[in-house]
mmCIF file of C-alpha atoms in Angstrom:
data_model
loop_
_atom_site.group_PDB
_atom_site.id
_atom_site.type_symbol
_atom_site.label_atom_id
_atom_site.label_comp_id
_atom_site.label_asym_id
_atom_site.label_seq_id
_atom_site.Cartn_x
_atom_site.Cartn_y
_atom_site.Cartn_z
ATOM 1 C CA UNK A 156 -17.354 7.385 -6.025
ATOM 2 C CA UNK A 157 -16.899 10.407 -8.555
ATOM 3 C CA UNK A 158 -14.545 9.850 -10.972
ATOM 4 C CA UNK A 159 -12.153 13.082 -11.002
ATOM 5 C CA UNK A 160 -9.537 13.223 -14.103
ATOM 6 C CA UNK A 161 -5.913 12.800 -13.097
ATOM 7 C CA UNK A 162 -4.239 15.905 -12.593
ATOM 8 C CA UNK A 163 -0.318 16.184 -13.375
ATOM 9 C CA UNK A 164 2.422 19.228 -14.095
ATOM 10 C CA UNK A 165 4.103 18.015 -16.858
ATOM 11 C CA UNK A 166 5.694 15.030 -18.068
ATOM 12 C CA UNK A 167 9.078 15.520 -16.667
ATOM 13 C CA UNK A 168 8.256 16.659 -13.114
ATOM 14 C CA UNK A 169 5.593 13.360 -13.205
ATOM 15 C CA UNK A 170 8.568 11.101 -13.818
ATOM 16 C CA UNK A 171 11.132 12.598 -12.064
ATOM 17 C CA UNK A 172 9.304 14.462 -8.765
ATOM 18 C CA UNK A 173 9.325 11.639 -5.684
ATOM 19 C CA UNK A 174 6.249 12.621 -4.375
ATOM 20 C CA UNK A 175 4.854 11.582 -7.970
ATOM 21 C CA UNK A 176 6.510 8.194 -7.438
ATOM 22 C CA UNK A 177 4.533 8.216 -4.212
ATOM 23 C CA UNK A 178 1.160 9.206 -5.859
ATOM 24 C CA UNK A 179 2.283 6.093 -8.440
ATOM 25 C CA UNK A 180 2.750 3.427 -5.786
ATOM 26 C CA UNK A 181 0.300 4.327 -3.904
ATOM 27 C CA UNK A 182 -2.144 5.332 -6.810
ATOM 28 C CA UNK A 183 -4.880 2.721 -5.834
ATOM 29 C CA UNK A 184 -5.729 4.390 -2.536
ATOM 30 C CA UNK A 185 -4.804 7.829 -4.097
ATOM 31 C CA UNK A 186 -7.537 7.506 -6.916
ATOM 32 C CA UNK A 187 -9.530 5.670 -4.470
ATOM 33 C CA UNK A 188 -9.585 8.653 -1.930
ATOM 34 C CA UNK A 189 -9.628 11.199 -5.279
ATOM 35 C CA UNK A 190 -6.089 12.982 -4.321
ATOM 36 C CA UNK A 191 -4.951 15.086 -6.900
ATOM 37 C CA UNK A 192 -1.470 14.246 -8.554
ATOM 38 C CA UNK A 193 -0.069 17.875 -8.854
ATOM 39 C CA UNK A 194 0.929 18.337 -4.984
ATOM 40 C CA UNK A 195 2.642 21.594 -4.397
ATOM 41 C CA UNK A 196 6.391 21.397 -3.456
ATOM 42 C CA UNK A 197 6.012 24.037 -0.752
ATOM 43 C CA UNK A 198 2.911 23.316 1.245
ATOM 44 C CA UNK A 199 3.378 26.300 3.633
ATOM 45 C CA UNK A 200 3.050 28.490 1.109
ATOM 46 C CA UNK A 201 0.277 26.662 -0.987
ATOM 47 C CA UNK A 202 -2.738 28.625 0.210
ATOM 48 C CA UNK A 203 -6.330 27.548 0.434
ATOM 49 C CA UNK A 204 -6.159 25.595 -2.249
ATOM 50 C CA UNK A 205 -3.536 23.095 -0.450
ATOM 51 C CA UNK A 206 -5.586 23.148 2.853
ATOM 52 C CA UNK A 207 -8.430 20.505 1.555
ATOM 53 C CA UNK A 208 -5.805 18.185 1.314
ATOM 54 C CA UNK A 209 -3.916 18.923 4.637
ATOM 55 C CA UNK A 210 -7.113 18.762 6.028
ATOM 56 C CA UNK A 211 -8.141 15.049 4.629
ATOM 57 C CA UNK A 212 -4.528 13.845 5.237
ATOM 58 C CA UNK A 213 -4.472 14.610 8.976
ATOM 59 C CA UNK A 214 -8.183 12.911 9.463
ATOM 60 C CA UNK A 215 -7.078 9.701 7.323
ATOM 61 C CA UNK A 216 -3.467 9.277 9.277
ATOM 62 C CA UNK A 217 -5.396 10.137 13.073
ATOM 63 C CA UNK A 218 -8.699 8.106 12.246
ATOM 64 C CA UNK A 219 -6.876 4.805 9.936
ATOM 65 C CA UNK A 220 -3.642 4.833 11.606
ATOM 66 C CA UNK A 221 -3.401 6.422 15.116
ATOM 67 C CA UNK A 222 -1.010 8.932 14.044
ATOM 68 C CA UNK A 223 -0.548 11.849 15.400
ATOM 69 C CA UNK A 224 3.064 13.178 15.092
ATOM 70 C CA UNK A 225 6.186 12.230 13.493
ATOM 71 C CA UNK A 226 7.126 9.765 15.813
ATOM 72 C CA UNK A 227 3.960 7.973 15.282
ATOM 73 C CA UNK A 228 4.054 8.402 11.709
ATOM 74 C CA UNK A 229 7.615 6.662 11.134
ATOM 75 C CA UNK A 230 6.897 3.935 13.308
ATOM 76 C CA UNK A 231 4.038 3.275 11.370
ATOM 77 C CA UNK A 232 5.986 3.482 7.963
ATOM 78 C CA UNK A 233 8.951 1.296 9.663
ATOM 79 C CA UNK A 234 6.483 -1.260 10.486
ATOM 80 C CA UNK A 235 4.925 -1.545 6.700
ATOM 81 C CA UNK A 236 8.805 -1.775 5.658
ATOM 82 C CA UNK A 237 9.394 -4.777 8.142
ATOM 83 C CA UNK A 238 6.626 -6.804 8.466
ATOM 84 C CA UNK A 239 3.302 -5.167 7.179
ATOM 85 C CA UNK A 240 0.452 -7.870 6.572
ATOM 86 C CA UNK A 241 2.124 -9.434 4.068
ATOM 87 C CA UNK A 242 4.068 -11.680 6.466
ATOM 88 C CA UNK A 243 1.176 -12.905 8.024
ATOM 89 C CA UNK A 244 -0.472 -13.280 5.204
ATOM 90 C CA UNK A 245 2.332 -15.458 3.461
ATOM 91 C CA UNK A 246 2.323 -17.819 6.621
ATOM 92 C CA UNK A 247 -1.163 -18.054 6.544
ATOM 93 C CA UNK A 248 -0.997 -19.425 2.640
ATOM 94 C CA UNK A 249 2.052 -21.505 3.900
ATOM 95 C CA UNK A 250 0.194 -22.876 6.853
ATOM 96 C CA UNK A 251 -3.112 -23.662 4.702
ATOM 97 C CA UNK A 252 -1.385 -25.250 1.915
ATOM 98 C CA UNK A 253 0.022 -27.762 4.453
ATOM 99 C CA UNK A 254 -2.875 -28.339 6.694
ATOM 100 C CA UNK A 255 -3.750 -31.928 6.267
ATOM 101 C CA UNK A 256 -7.580 -32.864 5.746
ATOM 102 C CA UNK A 257 -8.555 -33.931 9.106
ATOM 103 C CA UNK A 258 -6.864 -30.752 10.665
ATOM 104 C CA UNK A 259 -8.529 -28.710 7.617
ATOM 105 C CA UNK A 260 -12.145 -30.028 8.216
ATOM 106 C CA UNK A 261 -12.245 -29.119 12.131
ATOM 107 C CA UNK A 262 -10.705 -25.931 11.409
ATOM 108 C CA UNK A 263 -13.212 -24.952 8.987
ATOM 109 C CA UNK A 264 -15.958 -26.474 11.120
ATOM 110 C CA UNK A 265 -14.974 -24.315 13.619
ATOM 111 C CA UNK A 266 -15.027 -21.128 11.595
ATOM 112 C CA UNK A 267 -18.303 -21.585 10.110
ATOM 113 C CA UNK A 268 -19.831 -22.641 13.279
ATOM 114 C CA UNK A 269 -18.401 -18.682 15.091
ATOM 115 C CA UNK A 270 -19.131 -17.036 11.708
ATOM 116 C CA UNK A 271 -23.015 -18.380 11.571
ATOM 117 C CA UNK A 272 -23.353 -17.111 15.492
ATOM 118 C CA UNK A 273 -22.208 -13.222 13.694
ATOM 119 C CA UNK A 274 -18.373 -13.334 14.475
ATOM 120 C CA UNK A 275 -17.048 -11.433 11.533
ATOM 121 C CA UNK A 276 -13.613 -12.154 12.457
ATOM 122 C CA UNK A 277 -14.496 -15.993 11.801
ATOM 123 C CA UNK A 278 -16.403 -15.091 8.857
ATOM 124 C CA UNK A 279 -13.106 -13.187 7.132
ATOM 125 C CA UNK A 280 -10.880 -16.269 8.966
ATOM 126 C CA UNK A 281 -13.273 -18.840 6.859
ATOM 127 C CA UNK A 282 -13.226 -16.869 3.650
ATOM 128 C CA UNK A 283 -9.383 -16.398 3.530
ATOM 129 C CA UNK A 284 -9.455 -20.140 4.211
ATOM 130 C CA UNK A 285 -11.582 -20.865 1.230
ATOM 131 C CA UNK A 286 -9.763 -18.564 -0.715
ATOM 132 C CA UNK A 287 -6.354 -20.463 -0.583
ATOM 133 C CA UNK A 288 -8.278 -23.784 -1.150
ATOM 134 C CA UNK A 289 -9.865 -22.465 -4.112
ATOM 135 C CA UNK A 290 -6.745 -20.374 -4.821
ATOM 136 C CA UNK A 291 -8.577 -17.430 -5.360
ATOM 137 C CA UNK A 292 -7.098 -14.409 -7.140
ATOM 138 C CA UNK A 293 -4.139 -16.584 -7.651
ATOM 139 C CA UNK A 294 -3.213 -15.787 -3.539
ATOM 140 C CA UNK A 295 -1.031 -19.044 -3.275
ATOM 141 C CA UNK A 296 1.889 -17.889 -5.384
ATOM 142 C CA UNK A 297 0.908 -14.149 -4.152
ATOM 143 C CA UNK A 298 3.487 -11.835 -3.218
ATOM 144 C CA UNK A 299 1.070 -10.011 -0.871
ATOM 145 C CA UNK A 300 3.680 -6.773 -1.291
ATOM 146 C CA UNK A 301 1.592 -4.423 -2.833
ATOM 147 C CA UNK A 302 -0.768 -3.841 -0.390
ATOM 148 C CA UNK A 303 1.804 -2.710 2.008
ATOM 149 C CA UNK A 304 3.704 -0.941 -0.549
ATOM 150 C CA UNK A 305 0.645 1.171 -1.547
ATOM 151 C CA UNK A 306 -0.075 2.125 2.257
ATOM 152 C CA UNK A 307 3.304 2.796 2.558
ATOM 153 C CA UNK A 308 4.082 5.096 -0.191
ATOM 154 C CA UNK A 309 0.371 6.949 0.753
ATOM 155 C CA UNK A 310 1.602 7.126 4.464
ATOM 156 C CA UNK A 311 4.796 8.909 3.117
ATOM 157 C CA UNK A 312 3.019 11.226 0.689
ATOM 158 C CA UNK A 313 0.725 12.212 3.256
ATOM 159 C CA UNK A 314 3.470 12.927 6.191
ATOM 160 C CA UNK A 315 5.081 15.041 3.520
ATOM 161 C CA UNK A 316 1.906 16.892 2.871
ATOM 162 C CA UNK A 317 1.757 17.642 7.041
ATOM 163 C CA UNK A 318 5.174 18.560 7.541
ATOM 164 C CA UNK A 319 6.444 15.641 9.290
ATOM 165 C CA UNK A 320 8.585 14.531 6.765
ATOM 166 C CA UNK A 321 10.983 16.461 4.647
ATOM 167 C CA UNK A 322 10.996 15.697 0.492
ATOM 168 C CA UNK A 323 14.657 14.080 1.010
ATOM 169 C CA UNK A 324 13.337 11.903 3.640
ATOM 170 C CA UNK A 325 10.461 10.875 1.282
ATOM 171 C CA UNK A 326 12.676 10.477 -1.614
ATOM 172 C CA UNK A 327 14.962 8.185 0.396
ATOM 173 C CA UNK A 328 12.174 6.050 1.924
ATOM 174 C CA UNK A 329 10.642 5.496 -1.641
ATOM 175 C CA UNK A 330 13.800 4.484 -2.994
ATOM 176 C CA UNK A 331 14.169 1.530 -0.854
ATOM 177 C CA UNK A 332 10.527 0.713 -1.260
ATOM 178 C CA UNK A 333 10.450 0.889 -5.075
ATOM 179 C CA UNK A 334 13.630 -1.148 -5.577
ATOM 180 C CA UNK A 335 11.997 -3.984 -3.308
ATOM 181 C CA UNK A 336 8.722 -3.652 -5.957
ATOM 182 C CA UNK A 337 10.533 -3.521 -9.344
ATOM 183 C CA UNK A 338 12.355 -6.493 -8.486
ATOM 184 C CA UNK A 339 9.227 -8.221 -7.335
ATOM 185 C CA UNK A 340 6.733 -7.727 -10.127
ATOM 186 C CA UNK A 341 7.155 -6.744 -13.964
ATOM 187 C CA UNK A 342 4.819 -4.195 -14.685
ATOM 188 C CA UNK A 343 2.064 -1.522 -12.805
ATOM 189 C CA UNK A 344 -0.351 -4.134 -13.503
ATOM 190 C CA UNK A 345 1.136 -7.586 -11.775
ATOM 191 C CA UNK A 346 1.201 -4.936 -8.900
ATOM 192 C CA UNK A 347 -1.929 -3.882 -9.164
ATOM 193 C CA UNK A 348 -3.236 -7.378 -9.104
ATOM 194 C CA UNK A 349 -1.051 -8.237 -6.166
ATOM 195 C CA UNK A 350 -2.645 -5.115 -4.290
ATOM 196 C CA UNK A 351 -6.433 -6.595 -5.133
ATOM 197 C CA UNK A 352 -5.083 -10.375 -3.220
ATOM 198 C CA UNK A 353 -3.446 -8.305 -0.723
ATOM 199 C CA UNK A 354 -6.365 -6.210 0.121
ATOM 200 C CA UNK A 355 -8.609 -9.254 0.220
ATOM 201 C CA UNK A 356 -6.907 -11.303 2.795
ATOM 202 C CA UNK A 357 -6.682 -8.022 5.238
ATOM 203 C CA UNK A 358 -10.107 -7.754 4.537
ATOM 204 C CA UNK A 359 -11.197 -11.014 4.506
ATOM 205 C CA UNK A 360 -13.513 -10.504 1.795
ATOM 206 C CA UNK A 361 -12.849 -9.933 -2.054
ATOM 207 C CA UNK A 362 -14.710 -6.695 -3.119
ATOM 208 C CA UNK A 363 -15.138 -6.478 -7.031
ATOM 209 C CA UNK A 364 -16.858 -2.835 -6.573
ATOM 210 C CA UNK A 365 -15.182 -0.245 -6.539
ATOM 211 C CA UNK A 366 -11.369 -2.000 -6.989
ATOM 212 C CA UNK A 367 -12.147 -3.663 -10.440
ATOM 213 C CA UNK A 368 -13.307 -0.673 -12.257
ATOM 214 C CA UNK A 369 -10.462 1.356 -10.281
ATOM 215 C CA UNK A 370 -7.994 -1.161 -11.454
ATOM 216 C CA UNK A 371 -9.280 -0.789 -15.082
ATOM 217 C CA UNK A 372 -8.618 3.142 -15.044
ATOM 218 C CA UNK A 373 -5.276 2.881 -13.587
ATOM 219 C CA UNK A 374 -4.543 0.349 -16.438
ATOM 220 C CA UNK A 375 -6.225 2.510 -19.471
ATOM 221 C CA UNK A 376 -6.764 5.761 -18.784
ATOM 222 C CA UNK A 377 -4.053 8.410 -20.963
ATOM 223 C CA UNK A 378 -3.472 10.566 -17.886
ATOM 224 C CA UNK A 379 -3.196 7.268 -15.709
ATOM 225 C CA UNK A 380 0.185 7.424 -12.987
ATOM 226 C CA UNK A 381 0.525 4.054 -14.151
ATOM 227 C CA UNK A 382 0.366 5.182 -18.036
ATOM 228 C CA UNK A 383 2.707 8.535 -17.398
ATOM 229 C CA UNK A 384 5.329 6.980 -15.169
ATOM 230 C CA UNK A 385 7.189 3.979 -16.267
ATOM 231 C CA UNK A 386 7.242 0.706 -14.098
ATOM 232 C CA UNK A 387 10.733 -0.133 -12.759
ATOM 233 C CA UNK A 388 13.094 2.399 -10.938
ATOM 234 C CA UNK A 389 16.874 3.188 -11.385
ATOM 235 C CA UNK A 390 19.737 1.595 -9.451
ATOM 236 C CA UNK A 391 22.131 4.213 -9.579
ATOM 237 C CA UNK A 392 20.425 6.992 -7.337
ATOM 238 C CA UNK A 393 22.882 8.621 -4.586
ATOM 239 C CA UNK A 394 23.089 6.803 -0.787
ATOM 240 C CA UNK A 395 19.879 7.134 0.987
ATOM 241 C CA UNK A 396 19.424 8.480 4.443
ATOM 242 C CA UNK A 397 17.142 5.424 5.455
ATOM 243 C CA UNK A 398 18.109 2.436 7.765
ATOM 244 C CA UNK A 399 18.064 -0.776 4.813
ATOM 245 C CA UNK A 400 18.120 -4.437 6.781
ATOM 246 C CA UNK A 401 17.787 -7.516 5.239
ATOM 247 C CA UNK A 402 14.796 -9.863 6.820
ATOM 248 C CA UNK A 403 13.951 -13.164 6.780
ATOM 249 C CA UNK A 404 11.313 -11.931 4.289
ATOM 250 C CA UNK A 405 13.667 -9.871 2.485
ATOM 251 C CA UNK A 406 14.991 -6.314 2.484
ATOM 252 C CA UNK A 407 12.770 -3.520 4.879
ATOM 253 C CA UNK A 408 12.172 0.243 4.121
ATOM 254 C CA UNK A 409 11.868 2.609 7.058
ATOM 255 C CA UNK A 410 13.028 5.970 8.483
ATOM 256 C CA UNK A 411 13.565 4.871 12.128
ATOM 257 C CA UNK A 412 17.295 5.142 13.295
ATOM 258 C CA UNK A 413 19.649 1.870 14.162
ATOM 259 C CA UNK A 414 20.190 1.826 17.958
ATOM 260 C CA UNK A 415 23.753 3.157 18.287
ATOM 261 C CA UNK A 416 26.097 0.817 19.533
ATOM 262 C CA UNK A 417 26.552 0.476 23.105
ATOM 263 C CA UNK A 418 29.674 1.439 24.425
ATOM 264 C CA UNK A 419 32.430 -0.745 25.460
#
């Protein structure tokens, strides 16, 4: 991966523009994919300079998320807000921490047998089991939120790039997302560490490359969004046009419309 400079317009715009917040929340992926920060506010009139971003956003949404239109995008963003991968990862850690010794040995042996036969899913599941046993990356107490949040922010940003979302919708969705992030972590560094463990559990393996060097860049480079944008988000925002519901595992963030009440 090459190392392009971080790009930005000015301090005021960088801090205040919701697309910049989207970039900071999704910085782990945005830097990996080399998306610049200085996204034009009017994609339709940005001309040739903006076309590559549209093409990349469209390809990424279609390839990784099977998103073809606004409805697909809103559904994917709603799933990340309600459940994402964090719900299953938290449940898996709780399950393994409570698993009796004999049951642990039996499951470990079964997974090792299938992994040895070339089953990639079993190999990933075995890694997760060993990770919990060793508390690798601090996974036993991990929040597992940052991986979902980073992907949700990237979906919001790319949805705007393609014209699927308005700027007001991006702002509304990101506020609920950012509110949960700021309540769950104390700094961008904490957020980054949780992203690494969440992605590792999703992949079923810990990959030091490229994520460790990338996190160091986000922590240290003077133009990093994590250096330019203070962590934490204001609570005195105007009312949001999103559905915000409490679930067993915490609040959710979604642009999906709540079902209408049945007529009596």
